[in-house]
Amino acid sequence: MNFEMWIRALKAARAAAGVSQEGLATLIKWSPSLIAAIETGRRRPTMEFAVASDEALHTGGLLAELLKEADRERGPSWFAAWRGYEQEATRLRAFEPCLVPGLLQTEEYARAVISAGGLHQPPMVDELVAVRMERQQLLQRDDSPQCVFLVDETAVRRPVGGPEVLDAQLGRLLEVAEFPHVRLHVVPLNVGAHVGLGGGFVLVELADGEEAIYLENAARGHVLNDPEMIRLIAQKWDSLLGEALSTGASLELIRKLKVTP
């Protein structure tokens, strides 16, 4: 099961119900442009969209079940929930203490991270790398969220994949920092101890005002909506941002670390 087949199922359900894209948009209160983007593969469907479409098209939960199956085949099952939040975010703030964030990784860097330790067989490595690269389309959309990335200086110095891979990765960071909706900050090593040493996190805000955070441990990731936890992570974010270099100084540091022009 892949997302092309899921899209075909959605189109078939619409046709059987005699409902146009615009008609479905009216029924589920989503924009016609978003439905068009999903049906052309430019946007990933969320579970909320699948459930709403099932109700509107009277498909008995078929689209939601097919989406669950497709998500299970496109990466760890526990990550599926977060992908929906990530794709629907209007604002995204991410901090990483050890690595370049996944949304900013080059394919070679991502492959080095995912294949480290030999925990995955090559076909699974290929699949996980492909999923990570697909997620990065988020930064190329016309309606991309406002993104702020904070990374510890350790992340831009660690030679993941070797010096050449790191050098290309630094170049990618400089490219992405030119996007009008992206800001990049580095927390310098001379800060010493800071509140982010316990682990990375991502905060997102959706168009309807909903907020969520994503936390990852050694085994899996977790999506949390608890207001107290969100408040705590937001306080950590503010503290880290206060310790970080300005955007200009951060990019200058990255340029100095980059070996090739």
PDB file of C-alpha atoms in Angstrom:
ATOM      1  CA  MET A   1       0.000   0.000   0.000  1.00  0.00           C
ATOM      2  CA  ASN A   2       1.436   3.398  -0.958  1.00  0.00           C
ATOM      3  CA  PHE A   3       0.085   6.906  -1.047  1.00  0.00           C
ATOM      4  CA  GLU A   4      -0.538   6.799  -4.786  1.00  0.00           C
ATOM      5  CA  MET A   5      -2.976   3.963  -4.159  1.00  0.00           C
ATOM      6  CA  TRP A   6      -4.517   5.892  -1.263  1.00  0.00           C
ATOM      7  CA  ILE A   7      -5.095   8.866  -3.563  1.00  0.00           C
ATOM      8  CA  ARG A   8      -6.728   6.568  -6.097  1.00  0.00           C
ATOM      9  CA  ALA A   9      -9.005   5.268  -3.353  1.00  0.00           C
ATOM     10  CA  LEU A  10     -10.009   8.812  -2.416  1.00  0.00           C
ATOM     11  CA  LYS A  11     -10.752   9.741  -6.025  1.00  0.00           C
ATOM     12  CA  ALA A  12     -12.769   6.546  -6.487  1.00  0.00           C
ATOM     13  CA  ALA A  13     -14.769   7.276  -3.339  1.00  0.00           C
ATOM     14  CA  ARG A  14     -15.500  10.799  -4.553  1.00  0.00           C
ATOM     15  CA  ALA A  15     -16.577   9.513  -7.958  1.00  0.00           C
ATOM     16  CA  ALA A  16     -18.844   6.852  -6.439  1.00  0.00           C
ATOM     17  CA  ALA A  17     -20.474   9.503  -4.254  1.00  0.00           C
ATOM     18  CA  GLY A  18     -20.741  11.982  -7.115  1.00  0.00           C
ATOM     19  CA  VAL A  19     -18.778  14.585  -5.144  1.00  0.00           C
ATOM     20  CA  SER A  20     -16.295  16.993  -6.748  1.00  0.00           C
ATOM     21  CA  GLN A  21     -13.165  18.319  -5.062  1.00  0.00           C
ATOM     22  CA  GLU A  22     -15.033  21.549  -4.354  1.00  0.00           C
ATOM     23  CA  GLY A  23     -17.998  19.608  -3.012  1.00  0.00           C
ATOM     24  CA  LEU A  24     -15.784  17.588  -0.673  1.00  0.00           C
ATOM     25  CA  ALA A  25     -14.116  20.798   0.482  1.00  0.00           C
ATOM     26  CA  THR A  26     -17.526  22.185   1.416  1.00  0.00           C
ATOM     27  CA  LEU A  27     -18.569  19.015   3.218  1.00  0.00           C
ATOM     28  CA  ILE A  28     -15.455  18.693   5.375  1.00  0.00           C
ATOM     29  CA  LYS A  29     -14.698  22.416   5.627  1.00  0.00           C
ATOM     30  CA  TRP A  30     -11.228  22.201   4.079  1.00  0.00           C
ATOM     31  CA  SER A  31      -9.985  24.395   1.258  1.00  0.00           C
ATOM     32  CA  PRO A  32     -10.347  23.111  -2.332  1.00  0.00           C
ATOM     33  CA  SER A  33      -6.688  23.965  -2.962  1.00  0.00           C
ATOM     34  CA  LEU A  34      -5.605  21.693  -0.107  1.00  0.00           C
ATOM     35  CA  ILE A  35      -7.688  18.808  -1.419  1.00  0.00           C
ATOM     36  CA  ALA A  36      -6.221  19.356  -4.886  1.00  0.00           C
ATOM     37  CA  ALA A  37      -2.727  19.315  -3.373  1.00  0.00           C
ATOM     38  CA  ILE A  38      -3.465  16.017  -1.608  1.00  0.00           C
ATOM     39  CA  GLU A  39      -4.904  14.413  -4.733  1.00  0.00           C
ATOM     40  CA  THR A  40      -1.851  15.410  -6.794  1.00  0.00           C
ATOM     41  CA  GLY A  41       0.549  14.132  -4.142  1.00  0.00           C
ATOM     42  CA  ARG A  42       1.919  17.548  -3.169  1.00  0.00           C
ATOM     43  CA  ARG A  43       0.533  17.287   0.368  1.00  0.00           C
ATOM     44  CA  ARG A  44       0.317  14.268   2.607  1.00  0.00           C
ATOM     45  CA  PRO A  45      -3.155  13.448   3.934  1.00  0.00           C
ATOM     46  CA  THR A  46      -3.588  13.609   7.687  1.00  0.00           C
ATOM     47  CA  MET A  47      -5.706  11.194   9.681  1.00  0.00           C
ATOM     48  CA  GLU A  48      -8.111  14.052  10.409  1.00  0.00           C
ATOM     49  CA  PHE A  49      -8.603  14.530   6.668  1.00  0.00           C
ATOM     50  CA  ALA A  50      -9.108  10.795   6.097  1.00  0.00           C
ATOM     51  CA  VAL A  51     -11.701  10.495   8.872  1.00  0.00           C
ATOM     52  CA  ALA A  52     -13.593  13.580   7.681  1.00  0.00           C
ATOM     53  CA  SER A  53     -13.583  12.272   4.100  1.00  0.00           C
ATOM     54  CA  ASP A  54     -14.843   8.870   5.261  1.00  0.00           C
ATOM     55  CA  GLU A  55     -17.770  10.559   6.989  1.00  0.00           C
ATOM     56  CA  ALA A  56     -18.546  12.840   4.056  1.00  0.00           C
ATOM     57  CA  LEU A  57     -18.269  10.100   1.415  1.00  0.00           C
ATOM     58  CA  HIS A  58     -19.863   7.324   3.551  1.00  0.00           C
ATOM     59  CA  THR A  59     -16.938   4.948   3.047  1.00  0.00           C
ATOM     60  CA  GLY A  60     -17.220   3.282   6.434  1.00  0.00           C
ATOM     61  CA  GLY A  61     -13.752   4.205   7.658  1.00  0.00           C
ATOM     62  CA  LEU A  62     -11.978   2.782   4.604  1.00  0.00           C
ATOM     63  CA  LEU A  63      -9.806   5.827   3.909  1.00  0.00           C
ATOM     64  CA  ALA A  64      -8.665   6.062   7.525  1.00  0.00           C
ATOM     65  CA  GLU A  65      -7.711   2.367   7.580  1.00  0.00           C
ATOM     66  CA  LEU A  66      -5.854   2.636   4.279  1.00  0.00           C
ATOM     67  CA  LEU A  67      -3.988   5.683   5.559  1.00  0.00           C
ATOM     68  CA  LYS A  68      -2.930   3.816   8.691  1.00  0.00           C
ATOM     69  CA  GLU A  69      -1.626   0.998   6.518  1.00  0.00           C
ATOM     70  CA  ALA A  70       0.244   3.396   4.239  1.00  0.00           C
ATOM     71  CA  ASP A  71       1.823   5.183   7.180  1.00  0.00           C
ATOM     72  CA  ARG A  72       2.909   1.886   8.728  1.00  0.00           C
ATOM     73  CA  GLU A  73       4.749   1.080   5.520  1.00  0.00           C
ATOM     74  CA  ARG A  74       6.429   4.487   5.288  1.00  0.00           C
ATOM     75  CA  GLY A  75       8.317   4.500   8.554  1.00  0.00           C
ATOM     76  CA  PRO A  76       7.837   3.644  12.228  1.00  0.00           C
ATOM     77  CA  SER A  77       4.156   3.469  13.161  1.00  0.00           C
ATOM     78  CA  TRP A  78       4.683   5.785  16.136  1.00  0.00           C
ATOM     79  CA  PHE A  79       5.923   8.530  13.796  1.00  0.00           C
ATOM     80  CA  ALA A  80       2.739   8.668  11.725  1.00  0.00           C
ATOM     81  CA  ALA A  81       0.891  10.891  14.197  1.00  0.00           C
ATOM     82  CA  TRP A  82       3.678  13.447  14.232  1.00  0.00           C
ATOM     83  CA  ARG A  83       3.848  13.650  10.436  1.00  0.00           C
ATOM     84  CA  GLY A  84       0.292  14.940  10.395  1.00  0.00           C
ATOM     85  CA  TYR A  85       1.153  17.733  12.820  1.00  0.00           C
ATOM     86  CA  GLU A  86       4.365  18.556  10.979  1.00  0.00           C
ATOM     87  CA  GLN A  87       2.617  18.839   7.625  1.00  0.00           C
ATOM     88  CA  GLU A  88      -0.194  21.028   8.958  1.00  0.00           C
ATOM     89  CA  ALA A  89       1.993  23.347  11.047  1.00  0.00           C
ATOM     90  CA  THR A  90       1.891  27.084  10.508  1.00  0.00           C
ATOM     91  CA  ARG A  91       4.829  27.607  12.871  1.00  0.00           C
ATOM     92  CA  LEU A  92       7.564  25.137  13.744  1.00  0.00           C
ATOM     93  CA  ARG A  93      10.379  25.496  16.281  1.00  0.00           C
ATOM     94  CA  ALA A  94      12.970  22.750  16.591  1.00  0.00           C
ATOM     95  CA  PHE A  95      16.017  22.247  18.798  1.00  0.00           C
ATOM     96  CA  GLU A  96      18.678  19.555  18.356  1.00  0.00           C
ATOM     97  CA  PRO A  97      21.664  19.128  20.696  1.00  0.00           C
ATOM     98  CA  CYS A  98      23.690  16.566  18.721  1.00  0.00           C
ATOM     99  CA  LEU A  99      22.557  16.402  15.107  1.00  0.00           C
ATOM    100  CA  VAL A 100      21.359  18.594  12.279  1.00  0.00           C
ATOM    101  CA  PRO A 101      17.515  18.437  12.377  1.00  0.00           C
ATOM    102  CA  GLY A 102      15.971  15.879  10.024  1.00  0.00           C
ATOM    103  CA  LEU A 103      14.166  18.540   7.985  1.00  0.00           C
ATOM    104  CA  LEU A 104      17.545  20.080   7.116  1.00  0.00           C
ATOM    105  CA  GLN A 105      19.622  16.957   6.500  1.00  0.00           C
ATOM    106  CA  THR A 106      21.179  16.083   3.158  1.00  0.00           C
ATOM    107  CA  GLU A 107      20.486  12.592   1.867  1.00  0.00           C
ATOM    108  CA  GLU A 108      24.060  11.487   2.603  1.00  0.00           C
ATOM    109  CA  TYR A 109      23.954  12.883   6.139  1.00  0.00           C
ATOM    110  CA  ALA A 110      20.567  11.246   6.790  1.00  0.00           C
ATOM    111  CA  ARG A 111      21.846   7.929   5.483  1.00  0.00           C
ATOM    112  CA  ALA A 112      24.866   8.095   7.799  1.00  0.00           C
ATOM    113  CA  VAL A 113      22.620   8.792  10.795  1.00  0.00           C
ATOM    114  CA  ILE A 114      20.066   6.090   9.999  1.00  0.00           C
ATOM    115  CA  SER A 115      22.620   3.417   9.117  1.00  0.00           C
ATOM    116  CA  ALA A 116      24.843   4.051  12.161  1.00  0.00           C
ATOM    117  CA  GLY A 117      25.411   0.929  14.230  1.00  0.00           C
ATOM    118  CA  GLY A 118      23.989  -1.378  11.566  1.00  0.00           C
ATOM    119  CA  LEU A 119      20.619  -1.575  13.321  1.00  0.00           C
ATOM    120  CA  HIS A 120      18.661  -1.506  10.035  1.00  0.00           C
ATOM    121  CA  GLN A 121      19.004  -3.673   6.953  1.00  0.00           C
ATOM    122  CA  PRO A 122      19.865  -1.762   3.731  1.00  0.00           C
ATOM    123  CA  PRO A 123      16.285  -1.845   2.322  1.00  0.00           C
ATOM    124  CA  MET A 124      14.955  -0.333   5.545  1.00  0.00           C
ATOM    125  CA  VAL A 125      17.709   2.303   5.526  1.00  0.00           C
ATOM    126  CA  ASP A 126      16.715   3.236   1.970  1.00  0.00           C
ATOM    127  CA  GLU A 127      13.064   3.508   2.975  1.00  0.00           C
ATOM    128  CA  LEU A 128      13.720   5.619   6.071  1.00  0.00           C
ATOM    129  CA  VAL A 129      16.017   7.945   4.136  1.00  0.00           C
ATOM    130  CA  ALA A 130      13.350   8.338   1.431  1.00  0.00           C
ATOM    131  CA  VAL A 131      10.727   9.217   4.040  1.00  0.00           C
ATOM    132  CA  ARG A 132      13.027  11.815   5.580  1.00  0.00           C
ATOM    133  CA  MET A 133      13.682  13.398   2.185  1.00  0.00           C
ATOM    134  CA  GLU A 134       9.943  13.477   1.436  1.00  0.00           C
ATOM    135  CA  ARG A 135       9.292  15.305   4.689  1.00  0.00           C
ATOM    136  CA  GLN A 136      11.586  18.097   3.555  1.00  0.00           C
ATOM    137  CA  GLN A 137       9.074  19.091   0.879  1.00  0.00           C
ATOM    138  CA  LEU A 138       7.478  20.969   3.766  1.00  0.00           C
ATOM    139  CA  LEU A 139      10.120  23.675   3.317  1.00  0.00           C
ATOM    140  CA  GLN A 140       9.470  24.007  -0.425  1.00  0.00           C
ATOM    141  CA  ARG A 141       5.723  24.604  -0.329  1.00  0.00           C
ATOM    142  CA  ASP A 142       4.068  27.904  -1.105  1.00  0.00           C
ATOM    143  CA  ASP A 143       2.424  27.737   2.319  1.00  0.00           C
ATOM    144  CA  SER A 144       5.452  26.525   4.259  1.00  0.00           C
ATOM    145  CA  PRO A 145       5.323  27.160   8.010  1.00  0.00           C
ATOM    146  CA  GLN A 146       7.510  29.744   9.682  1.00  0.00           C
ATOM    147  CA  CYS A 147      10.437  27.657  10.901  1.00  0.00           C
ATOM    148  CA  VAL A 148      13.107  28.415  13.472  1.00  0.00           C
ATOM    149  CA  PHE A 149      15.853  25.851  14.007  1.00  0.00           C
ATOM    150  CA  LEU A 150      18.192  25.901  16.998  1.00  0.00           C
ATOM    151  CA  VAL A 151      21.194  23.588  16.956  1.00  0.00           C
ATOM    152  CA  ASP A 152      23.990  23.144  19.422  1.00  0.00           C
ATOM    153  CA  GLU A 153      27.426  23.925  17.998  1.00  0.00           C
ATOM    154  CA  THR A 154      28.240  20.249  18.542  1.00  0.00           C
ATOM    155  CA  ALA A 155      25.777  19.417  15.758  1.00  0.00           C
ATOM    156  CA  VAL A 156      27.601  21.493  13.147  1.00  0.00           C
ATOM    157  CA  ARG A 157      31.024  20.173  14.148  1.00  0.00           C
ATOM    158  CA  ARG A 158      30.336  16.425  14.480  1.00  0.00           C
ATOM    159  CA  PRO A 159      31.677  14.721  11.288  1.00  0.00           C
ATOM    160  CA  VAL A 160      28.618  12.555  10.662  1.00  0.00           C
ATOM    161  CA  GLY A 161      29.365  10.474   7.587  1.00  0.00           C
ATOM    162  CA  GLY A 162      32.877  11.870   7.369  1.00  0.00           C
ATOM    163  CA  PRO A 163      34.337  15.309   6.554  1.00  0.00           C
ATOM    164  CA  GLU A 164      32.925  15.483   3.016  1.00  0.00           C
ATOM    165  CA  VAL A 165      29.401  14.629   4.107  1.00  0.00           C
ATOM    166  CA  LEU A 166      29.581  17.187   6.906  1.00  0.00           C
ATOM    167  CA  ASP A 167      30.911  19.824   4.516  1.00  0.00           C
ATOM    168  CA  ALA A 168      28.016  19.269   2.127  1.00  0.00           C
ATOM    169  CA  GLN A 169      25.628  19.364   5.084  1.00  0.00           C
ATOM    170  CA  LEU A 170      26.967  22.740   6.176  1.00  0.00           C
ATOM    171  CA  GLY A 171      26.408  23.970   2.641  1.00  0.00           C
ATOM    172  CA  ARG A 172      22.813  22.774   2.824  1.00  0.00           C
ATOM    173  CA  LEU A 173      22.290  24.707   6.054  1.00  0.00           C
ATOM    174  CA  LEU A 174      23.525  27.876   4.377  1.00  0.00           C
ATOM    175  CA  GLU A 175      21.139  27.281   1.460  1.00  0.00           C
ATOM    176  CA  VAL A 176      18.084  26.659   3.619  1.00  0.00           C
ATOM    177  CA  ALA A 177      18.873  29.704   5.774  1.00  0.00           C
ATOM    178  CA  GLU A 178      18.195  31.817   2.676  1.00  0.00           C
ATOM    179  CA  PHE A 179      14.551  30.740   2.613  1.00  0.00           C
ATOM    180  CA  PRO A 180      12.371  33.652   3.771  1.00  0.00           C
ATOM    181  CA  HIS A 181      10.412  31.454   6.186  1.00  0.00           C
ATOM    182  CA  VAL A 182      13.456  29.836   7.825  1.00  0.00           C
ATOM    183  CA  ARG A 183      15.726  31.077  10.618  1.00  0.00           C
ATOM    184  CA  LEU A 184      18.727  29.213  11.923  1.00  0.00           C
ATOM    185  CA  HIS A 185      20.556  29.785  15.202  1.00  0.00           C
ATOM    186  CA  VAL A 186      23.542  28.021  16.769  1.00  0.00           C
ATOM    187  CA  VAL A 187      23.967  27.665  20.527  1.00  0.00           C
ATOM    188  CA  PRO A 188      27.751  28.116  20.956  1.00  0.00           C
ATOM    189  CA  LEU A 189      29.901  25.726  22.944  1.00  0.00           C
ATOM    190  CA  ASN A 190      31.122  28.481  25.246  1.00  0.00           C
ATOM    191  CA  VAL A 191      27.624  28.679  26.749  1.00  0.00           C
ATOM    192  CA  GLY A 192      28.475  25.556  28.725  1.00  0.00           C
ATOM    193  CA  ALA A 193      25.494  23.933  30.427  1.00  0.00           C
ATOM    194  CA  HIS A 194      22.075  24.816  29.036  1.00  0.00           C
ATOM    195  CA  VAL A 195      18.500  23.551  29.346  1.00  0.00           C
ATOM    196  CA  GLY A 196      18.633  21.650  26.057  1.00  0.00           C
ATOM    197  CA  LEU A 197      21.311  19.160  27.055  1.00  0.00           C
ATOM    198  CA  GLY A 198      18.623  16.703  28.099  1.00  0.00           C
ATOM    199  CA  GLY A 199      17.423  16.215  24.520  1.00  0.00           C
ATOM    200  CA  GLY A 200      15.883  17.763  21.441  1.00  0.00           C
ATOM    201  CA  PHE A 201      12.279  18.726  20.839  1.00  0.00           C
ATOM    202  CA  VAL A 202       9.944  20.275  18.280  1.00  0.00           C
ATOM    203  CA  LEU A 203       7.043  22.633  18.944  1.00  0.00           C
ATOM    204  CA  VAL A 204       4.342  23.225  16.342  1.00  0.00           C
ATOM    205  CA  GLU A 205       1.369  25.516  16.064  1.00  0.00           C
ATOM    206  CA  LEU A 206      -1.539  24.780  13.726  1.00  0.00           C
ATOM    207  CA  ALA A 207      -3.838  27.190  11.942  1.00  0.00           C
ATOM    208  CA  ASP A 208      -6.629  26.618  14.470  1.00  0.00           C
ATOM    209  CA  GLY A 209      -4.343  27.520  17.376  1.00  0.00           C
ATOM    210  CA  GLU A 210      -3.658  23.945  18.490  1.00  0.00           C
ATOM    211  CA  GLU A 211      -0.153  23.331  19.798  1.00  0.00           C
ATOM    212  CA  ALA A 212       1.814  20.123  20.132  1.00  0.00           C
ATOM    213  CA  ILE A 213       5.333  18.982  20.916  1.00  0.00           C
ATOM    214  CA  TYR A 214       7.384  16.063  19.688  1.00  0.00           C
ATOM    215  CA  LEU A 215       9.904  14.373  21.975  1.00  0.00           C
ATOM    216  CA  GLU A 216      12.087  11.428  21.023  1.00  0.00           C
ATOM    217  CA  ASN A 217      13.937   8.962  23.225  1.00  0.00           C
ATOM    218  CA  ALA A 218      16.206   6.045  22.377  1.00  0.00           C
ATOM    219  CA  ALA A 219      13.261   3.804  21.446  1.00  0.00           C
ATOM    220  CA  ARG A 220      10.529   5.971  19.918  1.00  0.00           C
ATOM    221  CA  GLY A 221       8.977   9.391  19.595  1.00  0.00           C
ATOM    222  CA  HIS A 222       5.979  10.853  21.394  1.00  0.00           C
ATOM    223  CA  VAL A 223       3.476  13.539  20.419  1.00  0.00           C
ATOM    224  CA  LEU A 224       2.156  15.467  23.411  1.00  0.00           C
ATOM    225  CA  ASN A 225      -0.663  17.994  23.698  1.00  0.00           C
ATOM    226  CA  ASP A 226      -0.497  18.491  27.451  1.00  0.00           C
ATOM    227  CA  PRO A 227      -0.600  22.268  28.145  1.00  0.00           C
ATOM    228  CA  GLU A 228       1.789  22.033  31.106  1.00  0.00           C
ATOM    229  CA  MET A 229       4.354  20.106  29.084  1.00  0.00           C
ATOM    230  CA  ILE A 230       4.011  22.528  26.187  1.00  0.00           C
ATOM    231  CA  ARG A 231       4.540  25.427  28.591  1.00  0.00           C
ATOM    232  CA  LEU A 232       7.691  23.792  29.997  1.00  0.00           C
ATOM    233  CA  ILE A 233       9.163  23.140  26.549  1.00  0.00           C
ATOM    234  CA  ALA A 234       8.314  26.685  25.470  1.00  0.00           C
ATOM    235  CA  GLN A 235      10.258  27.978  28.485  1.00  0.00           C
ATOM    236  CA  LYS A 236      13.214  25.813  27.463  1.00  0.00           C
ATOM    237  CA  TRP A 237      12.952  27.223  23.965  1.00  0.00           C
ATOM    238  CA  ASP A 238      13.028  30.801  25.205  1.00  0.00           C
ATOM    239  CA  SER A 239      16.056  30.041  27.356  1.00  0.00           C
ATOM    240  CA  LEU A 240      17.933  28.406  24.486  1.00  0.00           C
ATOM    241  CA  LEU A 241      17.077  31.177  22.057  1.00  0.00           C
ATOM    242  CA  GLY A 242      18.471  33.656  24.568  1.00  0.00           C
ATOM    243  CA  GLU A 243      21.766  31.743  24.662  1.00  0.00           C
ATOM    244  CA  ALA A 244      22.023  31.311  20.884  1.00  0.00           C
ATOM    245  CA  LEU A 245      24.028  33.362  18.423  1.00  0.00           C
ATOM    246  CA  SER A 246      22.153  35.723  16.155  1.00  0.00           C
ATOM    247  CA  THR A 247      21.223  34.415  12.708  1.00  0.00           C
ATOM    248  CA  GLY A 248      24.058  36.368  11.130  1.00  0.00           C
ATOM    249  CA  ALA A 249      26.640  35.173  13.640  1.00  0.00           C
ATOM    250  CA  SER A 250      25.357  31.592  13.351  1.00  0.00           C
ATOM    251  CA  LEU A 251      25.743  31.577   9.578  1.00  0.00           C
ATOM    252  CA  GLU A 252      29.191  33.128   9.852  1.00  0.00           C
ATOM    253  CA  LEU A 253      30.239  30.309  12.190  1.00  0.00           C
ATOM    254  CA  ILE A 254      28.944  27.731   9.711  1.00  0.00           C
ATOM    255  CA  ARG A 255      30.829  29.423   6.862  1.00  0.00           C
ATOM    256  CA  LYS A 256      34.043  29.260   8.871  1.00  0.00           C
ATOM    257  CA  LEU A 257      33.535  25.555   9.565  1.00  0.00           C
ATOM    258  CA  LYS A 258      32.804  24.776   5.925  1.00  0.00           C
ATOM    259  CA  VAL A 259      35.924  23.635   4.080  1.00  0.00           C
ATOM    260  CA  THR A 260      34.915  24.059   0.428  1.00  0.00           C
ATOM    261  CA  PRO A 261      33.553  27.313  -1.043  1.00  0.00           C
TER     262      PRO A 261
END
